Amino acid sequence: MFSRNWISAKMPNPRQISWISFISLLSIIGLNSPAYADDGWMFSPYLRVDLGYSTTIDDDVRFLDPSEYDTLDMDRDSGERYQIGVGAKLNDFIRADITVSYRDKMTEVGTYLDADGIPNKAINEIDDGAFQTSNWSTILNIYVDPFRAAGLDTGAFSPYLQGGIGWARNKTEDMKFTNAGTLFGDTHNDFAWQIGAGVLYSITDHLKLDLSYRYLDMGEARASNSYTAGGPTFNVGDIDFDLKAHEVLLGLQYQY
């Protein structure tokens, strides 16, 4: 029998998987082979930095409290998304990169509803910032310019479609009530993916301006399922909600 610690030590974490996937991608297409230069393949690395506007999609939570299923009405929120990345142009119409992005205050609880749909009368007010969630996302992305792929010259502009998969780390803060009760938050790692479209504009041979839209699915955000009102701590069942957002990003790329 292998011990749990031995298995954990051998298993790569999601961040390692993302980097391994990217390196494997470059190896598979043979970017280090000179033969690809004659076929239009290239290896032109770039760095990127982006600032985005992100709007979370609503998703309510139902949970056992502790004898009936109540509902948390989650308010969507908007805020800034910060992103950096490194990638490579693979040919005239395909590029790939790995990006790391962050956003806080993605969502919070608006109203606590009893099973009958009436705002909870016993708990009264919820403190500001209840179940406020922040997110780190590491995504391996592929971008394709359909016009250049069809042999059309779009000049300094390069419209593209994009898609990516990766890893999300979602941290949820505690939810505190005016009656001294607390539902504790938690940190949850999950699968993430995104799709979108955008346009790249060449300011110079090396500097590019990138404007894009994406739908980003960050998996689930979760609480710890533990509640206390100053006395014993008890379990209230699963507390989780989907974390998704519409995002518009404006960025700069420096291509070597």
Rosetta silent file (secondary structure, phi, psi, omega in degrees, C-alpha in Angstrom):
SEQUENCE: MFSRNWISAKMPNPRQISWISFISLLSIIGLNSPAYADDGWMFSPYLRVDLGYSTTIDDDVRFLDPSEYDTLDMDRDSGERYQIGVGAKLNDFIRADITVSYRDKMTEVGTYLDADGIPNKAINEIDDGAFQTSNWSTILNIYVDPFRAAGLDTGAFSPYLQGGIGWARNKTEDMKFTNAGTLFGDTHNDFAWQIGAGVLYSITDHLKLDLSYRYLDMGEARASNSYTAGGPTFNVGDIDFDLKAHEVLLGLQYQY
SCORE:     score description
SCORE:     0.000 S_00000001
   1 L     0.000  133.535  175.766    0.000    0.000    0.000 S_00000001
   2 L   -89.650  141.711  179.156    1.252    3.443   -0.877 S_00000001
   3 L   -76.039  156.401  178.504    0.757    6.155    1.715 S_00000001
   4 H   -61.603  -38.032  179.949   -1.371    9.200    0.979 S_00000001
   5 H   -63.499  -38.452  179.891    1.657   11.461    1.542 S_00000001
   6 H   -65.788  -41.500  179.986    3.681    9.523   -1.050 S_00000001
   7 H   -64.800  -42.859 -179.479    0.880    9.846   -3.610 S_00000001
   8 H   -62.709  -36.790 -178.845    0.465   13.578   -2.922 S_00000001
   9 H   -68.160  -27.356 -177.215    4.191   14.145   -3.345 S_00000001
  10 H   -88.973  -20.356 -176.469    4.117   12.493   -6.763 S_00000001
  11 L   -83.921  128.332  177.607    1.031   14.232   -8.128 S_00000001
  12 L   -71.687  147.663  176.539    1.660   17.588   -9.925 S_00000001
  13 L   -81.737  167.052 -175.336   -0.433   20.539   -8.829 S_00000001
  14 H   -57.899  -36.011 -179.752   -2.714   22.361  -11.333 S_00000001
  15 H   -64.930  -40.387  177.228   -0.196   25.162  -11.903 S_00000001
  16 H   -63.499  -38.676  179.803    2.496   22.627  -12.839 S_00000001
  17 H   -61.308  -40.905  179.679    0.044   20.931  -15.206 S_00000001
  18 H   -61.974  -45.223  179.287   -0.584   24.233  -17.016 S_00000001
  19 H   -66.691  -41.306  178.704    3.145   24.837  -17.549 S_00000001
  20 H   -61.762  -40.781  179.100    3.750   21.235  -18.592 S_00000001
  21 H   -62.150  -41.271 -178.685    0.886   21.483  -21.108 S_00000001
  22 H   -66.470  -45.778  179.507    2.344   24.653  -22.620 S_00000001
  23 H   -63.368  -39.154  178.555    5.843   23.199  -22.913 S_00000001
  24 H   -63.990  -38.140  178.174    4.414   20.011  -24.416 S_00000001
  25 H   -59.840  -46.852  179.611    2.496   22.061  -26.979 S_00000001
  26 H   -63.381  -36.471 -179.464    5.667   23.772  -28.127 S_00000001
  27 H   -69.652  -40.947 -176.846    7.479   20.436  -28.321 S_00000001
  28 H   -62.292  -43.172 -177.454    4.721   18.714  -30.302 S_00000001
  29 L   -81.010   -2.402  172.042    4.647   21.307  -33.072 S_00000001
  30 L    68.363   45.527 -176.702    8.429   21.151  -33.280 S_00000001
  31 L   -66.652  -20.879 -179.849    9.236   24.812  -32.868 S_00000001
  32 L   -87.012   -1.200 -179.307   12.904   24.016  -32.351 S_00000001
  33 L   -91.416  122.472 -179.344   13.156   22.236  -35.706 S_00000001
  34 H   -60.477  -22.530 -177.302   14.557   24.417  -38.543 S_00000001
  35 H   -61.327  -27.653 -177.831   12.448   22.465  -41.048 S_00000001
  36 H   -72.743  -21.387  179.034    9.348   24.299  -39.894 S_00000001
  37 H   -61.604  -35.252  179.766   10.738   27.663  -40.973 S_00000001
  38 H   -72.529  -20.824 -178.699   10.277   26.635  -44.617 S_00000001
  39 H   -97.469    9.023  179.031    6.633   25.755  -43.977 S_00000001
  40 L    93.140   -2.652  176.783    5.765   29.110  -42.420 S_00000001
  41 L   -79.267  150.545 -177.611    6.185   28.055  -38.779 S_00000001
  42 L  -150.545  170.141  173.135    8.107   30.345  -36.472 S_00000001
  43 L  -133.100   95.951 -177.035    8.892   30.935  -32.827 S_00000001
  44 E  -119.455   94.206 -174.357    8.396   34.617  -32.000 S_00000001
  45 E   -70.682  156.253  176.339    7.969   35.046  -28.203 S_00000001
  46 E  -148.717  157.682  171.940    6.075   37.901  -26.571 S_00000001
  47 E  -111.857  150.891 -179.490    5.172   39.326  -23.179 S_00000001
  48 E  -140.530  151.374  172.599    1.758   40.791  -22.394 S_00000001
  49 E  -141.330  136.721 -174.270    0.048   42.892  -19.731 S_00000001
  50 E  -137.039  149.395  171.179   -3.706   43.591  -19.627 S_00000001
  51 E  -125.379  130.615 -174.153   -6.245   45.571  -17.635 S_00000001
  52 E  -130.165  163.792  173.391   -9.860   44.488  -17.845 S_00000001
  53 E  -110.695  122.357 -171.630  -13.431   45.278  -16.812 S_00000001
  54 E  -121.216  131.904  177.232  -15.147   42.215  -15.354 S_00000001
  55 E  -122.275  119.855 -177.900  -18.848   41.642  -14.595 S_00000001
  56 E   -75.470  147.744  176.870  -19.847   38.576  -12.586 S_00000001
  57 L   -92.557  136.208 -178.240  -22.874   36.465  -13.544 S_00000001
  58 L   -60.469  144.510  171.321  -25.553   35.940  -10.843 S_00000001
  59 L  -160.608  117.865 -178.079  -25.842   32.564   -9.101 S_00000001
  60 L   -84.228  166.123 -178.055  -27.808   31.896   -5.904 S_00000001
  61 E  -124.374  130.862  171.790  -26.970   29.354   -3.174 S_00000001
  62 E  -112.676  135.438 -179.210  -29.341   26.879   -1.439 S_00000001
  63 E  -152.564  163.458 -177.867  -28.194   25.149    1.739 S_00000001
  64 E   -84.198  125.341 -171.576  -29.472   23.374    4.859 S_00000001
  65 L  -136.619   81.358  -38.052  -29.829   25.790    7.798 S_00000001
  66 L   -86.516   -2.636 -175.545  -29.940   23.368    9.720 S_00000001
  67 L  -111.182   -7.212  179.964  -33.505   22.027    9.403 S_00000001
  68 L  -144.670  160.167  179.646  -34.649   23.644    6.135 S_00000001
  69 E   -89.371  112.528  178.243  -33.171   24.669    2.825 S_00000001
  70 E  -101.218  174.954 -175.791  -32.611   28.424    2.759 S_00000001
  71 E  -131.170  135.865  169.766  -31.270   30.616   -0.052 S_00000001
  72 E  -101.464  120.152  177.873  -28.487   33.176   -0.282 S_00000001
  73 E   -84.298  104.568 -176.680  -29.227   35.783   -2.949 S_00000001
  74 E   -83.638  123.238  177.212  -25.774   36.486   -4.422 S_00000001
  75 E   -82.796  131.207  173.976  -25.304   39.992   -5.821 S_00000001
  76 E   -74.759  159.528 -177.478  -23.216   40.210   -8.963 S_00000001
  77 L  -144.337  162.571  177.434  -20.466   42.796   -9.002 S_00000001
  78 E  -123.841  148.105 -178.924  -18.130   44.523  -11.443 S_00000001
  79 E  -171.257 -176.618 -176.722  -14.455   45.314  -11.009 S_00000001
  80 E   -86.094  142.165  171.569  -10.984   45.373  -12.504 S_00000001
  81 E  -114.214  129.619  179.067   -9.187   42.273  -13.763 S_00000001
  82 E  -109.151  136.397 -174.638   -5.366   42.375  -13.872 S_00000001
  83 E  -145.052  141.487  170.807   -3.466   40.025  -16.164 S_00000001
  84 E  -132.113  160.883 -179.654    0.077   39.217  -17.276 S_00000001
  85 E  -167.576  168.823  176.099    1.313   36.520  -19.627 S_00000001
  86 E  -138.260  139.078 -177.020    4.017   35.055  -21.836 S_00000001
  87 E  -157.771 -165.888 -178.364    3.507   33.430  -25.212 S_00000001
  88 E  -151.571  139.939  169.375    4.704   32.895  -28.760 S_00000001
  89 E   -81.535  123.686 -173.480    3.519   33.598  -32.275 S_00000001
  90 L   -94.062  -35.134  170.368    3.589   30.202  -34.002 S_00000001
  91 L  -157.480 -163.113 -174.870    2.824   31.291  -37.576 S_00000001
  92 L   -66.519  -19.949 -175.090    0.961   34.101  -39.374 S_00000001
  93 L  -131.717    3.362  178.494   -2.410   33.139  -37.893 S_00000001
  94 E  -129.062  135.377  170.396   -1.813   31.093  -34.714 S_00000001
  95 E  -141.621  162.478 -179.461   -0.319   32.095  -31.366 S_00000001
  96 E  -142.334  148.132  175.489   -0.398   30.614  -27.857 S_00000001
  97 E  -154.510  167.324  170.819    0.270   31.926  -24.379 S_00000001
  98 E  -114.698  128.480 -179.438   -0.112   31.316  -20.669 S_00000001
  99 E  -120.063  147.894  172.579   -1.802   34.084  -18.673 S_00000001
 100 E  -122.942  125.273 -177.275   -2.204   34.674  -14.944 S_00000001
 101 E  -132.647  158.985 -177.158   -5.010   37.020  -13.888 S_00000001
 102 E  -142.041  141.340  169.652   -6.551   38.282  -10.651 S_00000001
 103 E  -148.226  139.165  175.063   -9.769   39.920   -9.531 S_00000001
 104 L  -110.626  173.765  178.187  -11.188   40.532   -6.047 S_00000001
 105 L    50.384   50.585 -177.672  -14.702   41.362   -4.812 S_00000001
 106 L   -76.400  -31.728 -178.446  -16.305   39.253   -7.537 S_00000001
 107 E  -161.920  160.744  174.118  -19.550   38.639   -5.655 S_00000001
 108 E  -156.479  163.327 -177.529  -21.158   38.939   -2.225 S_00000001
 109 E   -74.697  130.774  175.748  -24.380   37.991   -0.454 S_00000001
 110 E   -94.035  -51.588 -175.730  -27.246   40.454   -0.892 S_00000001
 111 E  -140.304  141.493  174.389  -30.120   38.802    0.979 S_00000001
 112 E  -100.084  117.964 -176.069  -30.578   35.727    3.181 S_00000001
 113 E  -110.746  135.229  172.494  -33.944   34.114    2.348 S_00000001
 114 L   -69.401  174.200 -179.465  -35.846   31.511    4.398 S_00000001
 115 L   -59.638  -26.158  179.308  -37.330   28.459    2.682 S_00000001
 116 L   -83.915    1.433  178.066  -40.560   30.440    2.148 S_00000001
 117 L    86.867    2.259  179.849  -38.647   33.089    0.172 S_00000001
 118 L   -92.997  136.837  177.579  -38.978   35.769    2.876 S_00000001
 119 E   -52.110  134.351 -174.023  -35.791   37.562    4.056 S_00000001
 120 L   -56.802  122.025 -173.595  -34.596   35.848    7.231 S_00000001
 121 L   -85.201  -29.954 -175.236  -36.190   37.601   10.211 S_00000001
 122 L   -78.054  -34.187 -174.340  -34.112   36.065   13.002 S_00000001
 123 L   -83.341  -23.282 -179.583  -30.693   36.821   11.569 S_00000001
 124 L    64.743 -131.420 -173.009  -31.436   40.446   10.639 S_00000001
 125 L   -83.409  149.338  171.409  -28.613   42.147    8.733 S_00000001
 126 E  -100.989  134.451  178.658  -25.628   40.568    7.040 S_00000001
 127 L   -62.784  152.568  177.710  -22.365   42.494    7.385 S_00000001
 128 L   -60.368  143.628  177.241  -20.889   44.043    4.241 S_00000001
 129 L    87.065   12.578 -178.822  -18.559   41.769    2.298 S_00000001
 130 L   -62.904  128.487 -179.025  -20.331   38.496    3.136 S_00000001
 131 L    54.123   29.825  175.335  -18.912   35.621    1.037 S_00000001
 132 L   -61.005  132.483 -171.383  -16.880   38.139   -0.962 S_00000001
 133 E  -121.290  134.721  173.781  -14.858   36.084   -3.437 S_00000001
 134 E  -114.272  158.851 -174.657  -11.492   36.674   -5.107 S_00000001
 135 E  -141.626  135.325  164.373  -10.012   34.666   -7.974 S_00000001
 136 E  -109.799  130.253  177.663   -6.634   33.748   -9.451 S_00000001
 137 E  -126.168  130.138  174.337   -6.835   32.142  -12.908 S_00000001
 138 E  -116.182  116.187 -170.899   -3.971   30.511  -14.830 S_00000001
 139 E  -126.362  134.098  170.028   -5.020   29.765  -18.420 S_00000001
 140 E   -92.844  118.226 -171.054   -3.313   28.135  -21.417 S_00000001
 141 E  -116.237  148.204  171.321   -4.725   29.971  -24.475 S_00000001
 142 E  -123.470  136.088 -179.759   -4.800   29.447  -28.243 S_00000001
 143 E  -124.011  133.840 -179.809   -5.595   32.325  -30.673 S_00000001
 144 E  -129.281  128.045  174.465   -6.520   31.920  -34.357 S_00000001
 145 L   -93.120  104.820 -175.609   -6.876   34.704  -36.952 S_00000001
 146 H   -67.834  -27.862 -179.395   -9.472   33.284  -39.409 S_00000001
 147 H   -70.939  -47.086  178.010   -8.818   35.973  -42.032 S_00000001
 148 H   -67.811  -32.806  176.484   -5.085   35.322  -42.263 S_00000001
 149 H   -63.295  -30.225  178.162   -5.766   31.592  -42.145 S_00000001
 150 L   -87.351    1.550  178.079   -7.893   32.099  -45.285 S_00000001
 151 L    87.352   13.999  179.952   -5.069   34.056  -46.941 S_00000001
 152 L   -92.156  137.569  179.390   -6.632   37.521  -46.529 S_00000001
 153 L   -92.574  116.421  179.951   -4.406   40.504  -45.702 S_00000001
 154 L  -105.782   15.043  175.908   -5.915   42.647  -42.910 S_00000001
 155 L    67.324 -132.592 -177.922   -2.931   45.000  -42.639 S_00000001
 156 L   -76.321  -11.794 -179.148   -2.019   46.153  -39.148 S_00000001
 157 E   -95.224  144.185  177.047   -5.179   44.561  -37.715 S_00000001
 158 E  -138.279   87.370  176.071   -5.437   40.903  -36.745 S_00000001
 159 E   -66.183  148.352 -177.199   -8.942   39.821  -35.626 S_00000001
 160 E  -150.002  159.411  168.940   -8.935   36.523  -33.753 S_00000001
 161 E  -108.286  147.917 -176.454  -10.941   33.859  -31.958 S_00000001
 162 E  -137.686  154.931  175.119   -9.612   32.500  -28.670 S_00000001
 163 E  -156.148  152.056 -179.090  -10.089   29.613  -26.292 S_00000001
 164 E  -161.451  158.568  176.147   -8.281   28.332  -23.239 S_00000001
 165 E  -132.805  155.820  179.778   -8.259   25.903  -20.323 S_00000001
 166 E   179.354 -141.520 -168.783   -6.533   26.068  -16.963 S_00000001
 167 E  -134.531  138.331  177.701   -6.821   26.361  -13.209 S_00000001
 168 E  -122.377  140.865  174.217   -8.756   28.676  -10.873 S_00000001
 169 E  -120.410  111.337 -173.990   -8.171   29.406   -7.196 S_00000001
 170 E  -111.649  120.871 -178.943  -11.289   30.901   -5.594 S_00000001
 171 E  -112.088  124.840 -178.726  -11.160   32.306   -2.064 S_00000001
 172 E  -110.812  130.508  179.576  -14.405   33.111   -0.224 S_00000001
 173 L   -79.684  167.651  178.628  -14.522   35.323    2.886 S_00000001
 174 L   -66.777  156.742  171.171  -16.650   34.638    5.983 S_00000001
 175 E  -113.640  118.205 -177.550  -20.298   35.692    6.209 S_00000001
 176 E  -112.879  144.214 -178.826  -21.100   37.378    9.536 S_00000001
 177 E  -112.968  162.579 -179.470  -24.499   38.295   10.923 S_00000001
 178 L   -72.126  -12.145  176.624  -25.564   40.933   13.442 S_00000001
 179 L   -91.107   16.577  178.409  -26.595   38.154   15.868 S_00000001
 180 L    76.957    4.796  176.888  -22.881   37.153   16.162 S_00000001
 181 L   -78.373  151.187 -179.973  -23.374   34.131   13.872 S_00000001
 182 E  -140.527  129.093  166.341  -20.718   33.285   11.281 S_00000001
 183 E  -101.496  121.212 -171.553  -20.680   31.065    8.196 S_00000001
 184 E   -82.352  143.029  176.741  -17.009   30.479    7.428 S_00000001
 185 E   -81.029 -175.382 -177.547  -15.477   30.962    3.995 S_00000001
 186 L  -160.787  170.556  174.202  -13.020   28.669    2.252 S_00000001
 187 E  -116.788  131.518 -175.196  -10.508   28.388   -0.619 S_00000001
 188 E  -133.239  130.743  174.277  -11.298   26.056   -3.523 S_00000001
 189 E   -95.723  138.339 -176.229   -9.237   25.042   -6.576 S_00000001
 190 E  -150.252  166.566  174.647  -11.163   24.196   -9.741 S_00000001
 191 E   -71.544  140.381  178.746  -10.965   23.736  -13.498 S_00000001
 192 E  -128.128  150.414  174.631  -11.282   26.980  -15.501 S_00000001
 193 E  -150.329  160.015  179.636  -11.955   27.687  -19.165 S_00000001
 194 E  -150.158  150.773  171.595  -12.608   30.674  -21.399 S_00000001
 195 E  -135.639  156.665  179.596  -13.722   31.533  -24.931 S_00000001
 196 E   177.382 -164.853 -179.391  -13.797   34.884  -26.698 S_00000001
 197 E  -155.183  161.208 -179.791  -12.701   37.070  -29.559 S_00000001
 198 E  -170.602 -171.462  177.713  -10.635   40.180  -30.099 S_00000001
 199 E  -142.419  135.032  178.570   -8.436   42.215  -32.392 S_00000001
 200 E  -106.012  133.355  179.857   -4.692   42.805  -32.295 S_00000001
 201 E  -121.881  127.922 -178.794   -3.289   46.050  -33.744 S_00000001
 202 E   -84.476  106.884  175.509    0.401   46.472  -34.647 S_00000001
 203 L   -74.537  -45.390  172.821    1.612   49.851  -33.379 S_00000001
 204 L  -136.624 -175.642  177.674    5.183   48.949  -34.402 S_00000001
 205 L   -63.125  -25.283 -175.848    6.909   45.731  -35.462 S_00000001
 206 L  -110.198  -26.639 -174.327    7.336   44.845  -31.782 S_00000001
 207 E  -104.214  125.854 -178.102    4.510   46.615  -29.917 S_00000001
 208 E  -122.721  143.682  173.747    0.910   45.399  -30.256 S_00000001
 209 E  -103.774  130.385 -174.209   -2.370   46.720  -28.837 S_00000001
 210 E  -123.356  121.909  175.794   -4.865   44.005  -27.879 S_00000001
 211 E  -119.795  125.521 -174.424   -8.617   44.526  -27.314 S_00000001
 212 E  -147.133  158.821  170.515  -10.666   41.439  -26.449 S_00000001
 213 E  -119.343  144.590  172.920  -13.840   40.031  -24.931 S_00000001
 214 E  -147.618  149.821  168.223  -14.042   36.712  -23.097 S_00000001
 215 E   -99.921  119.797 -174.679  -16.496   34.579  -21.183 S_00000001
 216 E  -114.798  122.099  176.186  -14.576   33.161  -18.222 S_00000001
 217 E  -107.389  115.779 -175.476  -15.785   30.161  -16.197 S_00000001
 218 E  -102.890   17.315 -179.409  -13.792   29.809  -12.965 S_00000001
 219 E    75.164 -142.636 -176.094  -15.577   26.737  -11.612 S_00000001
 220 E  -107.442  146.412  164.754  -17.069   26.873   -8.127 S_00000001
 221 E  -104.874  144.394 -174.278  -16.511   29.066   -5.107 S_00000001
 222 E  -135.479  156.180  168.274  -17.255   27.369   -1.786 S_00000001
 223 E  -103.659  174.831 -174.453  -17.731   27.997    1.918 S_00000001
 224 E   -84.946   -5.173 -178.242  -16.512   25.646    4.636 S_00000001
 225 E    72.987    6.712 -176.967  -20.059   24.469    5.597 S_00000001
 226 E  -106.042  135.128 -179.607  -19.367   25.421    9.235 S_00000001
 227 E  -129.756  141.430  173.748  -21.579   27.799   11.240 S_00000001
 228 E  -144.870  149.411  175.244  -21.256   29.152   14.776 S_00000001
 229 L  -123.110   39.008 -179.593  -23.086   31.763   16.841 S_00000001
 230 L    93.908   -5.928  178.949  -20.520   31.968   19.621 S_00000001
 231 L  -118.568 -137.244  179.430  -21.173   28.411   20.805 S_00000001
 232 L   -63.250  151.215  175.393  -20.694   24.988   19.190 S_00000001
 233 L   -96.903  132.373  179.008  -19.835   24.818   15.473 S_00000001
 234 E  -133.143  161.719 -175.423  -22.153   22.708   13.315 S_00000001
 235 E   -88.289  135.852 -179.244  -22.392   21.682    9.660 S_00000001
 236 L  -112.850   13.541  179.252  -25.015   23.310    7.429 S_00000001
 237 L    87.704 -177.419 -176.150  -24.458   21.226    4.286 S_00000001
 238 L   -65.767  131.524  172.939  -22.941   22.170    0.956 S_00000001
 239 L  -127.154  101.991  178.957  -22.507   25.891    0.277 S_00000001
 240 E  -149.447  155.444  179.088  -21.141   26.506   -3.203 S_00000001
 241 E  -150.114  151.372 -179.615  -21.908   28.670   -6.222 S_00000001
 242 E   -72.717  143.137  179.596  -20.643   28.996   -9.788 S_00000001
 243 E  -117.860  106.399 -177.649  -18.149   31.761  -10.507 S_00000001
 244 E  -135.972  155.270 -177.506  -18.478   33.111  -14.068 S_00000001
 245 E  -154.673  149.689  165.828  -17.873   36.504  -15.664 S_00000001
 246 E   -95.962  131.462 -175.454  -18.048   38.539  -18.866 S_00000001
 247 E  -136.653  140.533  172.524  -14.780   40.442  -19.302 S_00000001
 248 E  -117.195  126.259 -175.993  -13.341   43.060  -21.665 S_00000001
 249 E  -119.393  140.835  172.372   -9.544   43.397  -21.649 S_00000001
 250 E  -123.344  126.272 -174.573   -7.236   46.044  -23.101 S_00000001
 251 E  -145.530  171.669  175.448   -3.571   45.171  -23.199 S_00000001
 252 E  -120.086  141.379  175.081   -0.129   45.672  -24.668 S_00000001
 253 E  -123.379  137.169  173.017    2.131   42.983  -26.090 S_00000001
 254 E  -111.686  114.417 -177.209    5.855   43.254  -26.717 S_00000001
 255 E  -101.353  128.153 -177.314    6.954   40.788  -29.378 S_00000001
 256 L   -81.424    0.000    0.000   10.650   39.936  -29.658 S_00000001
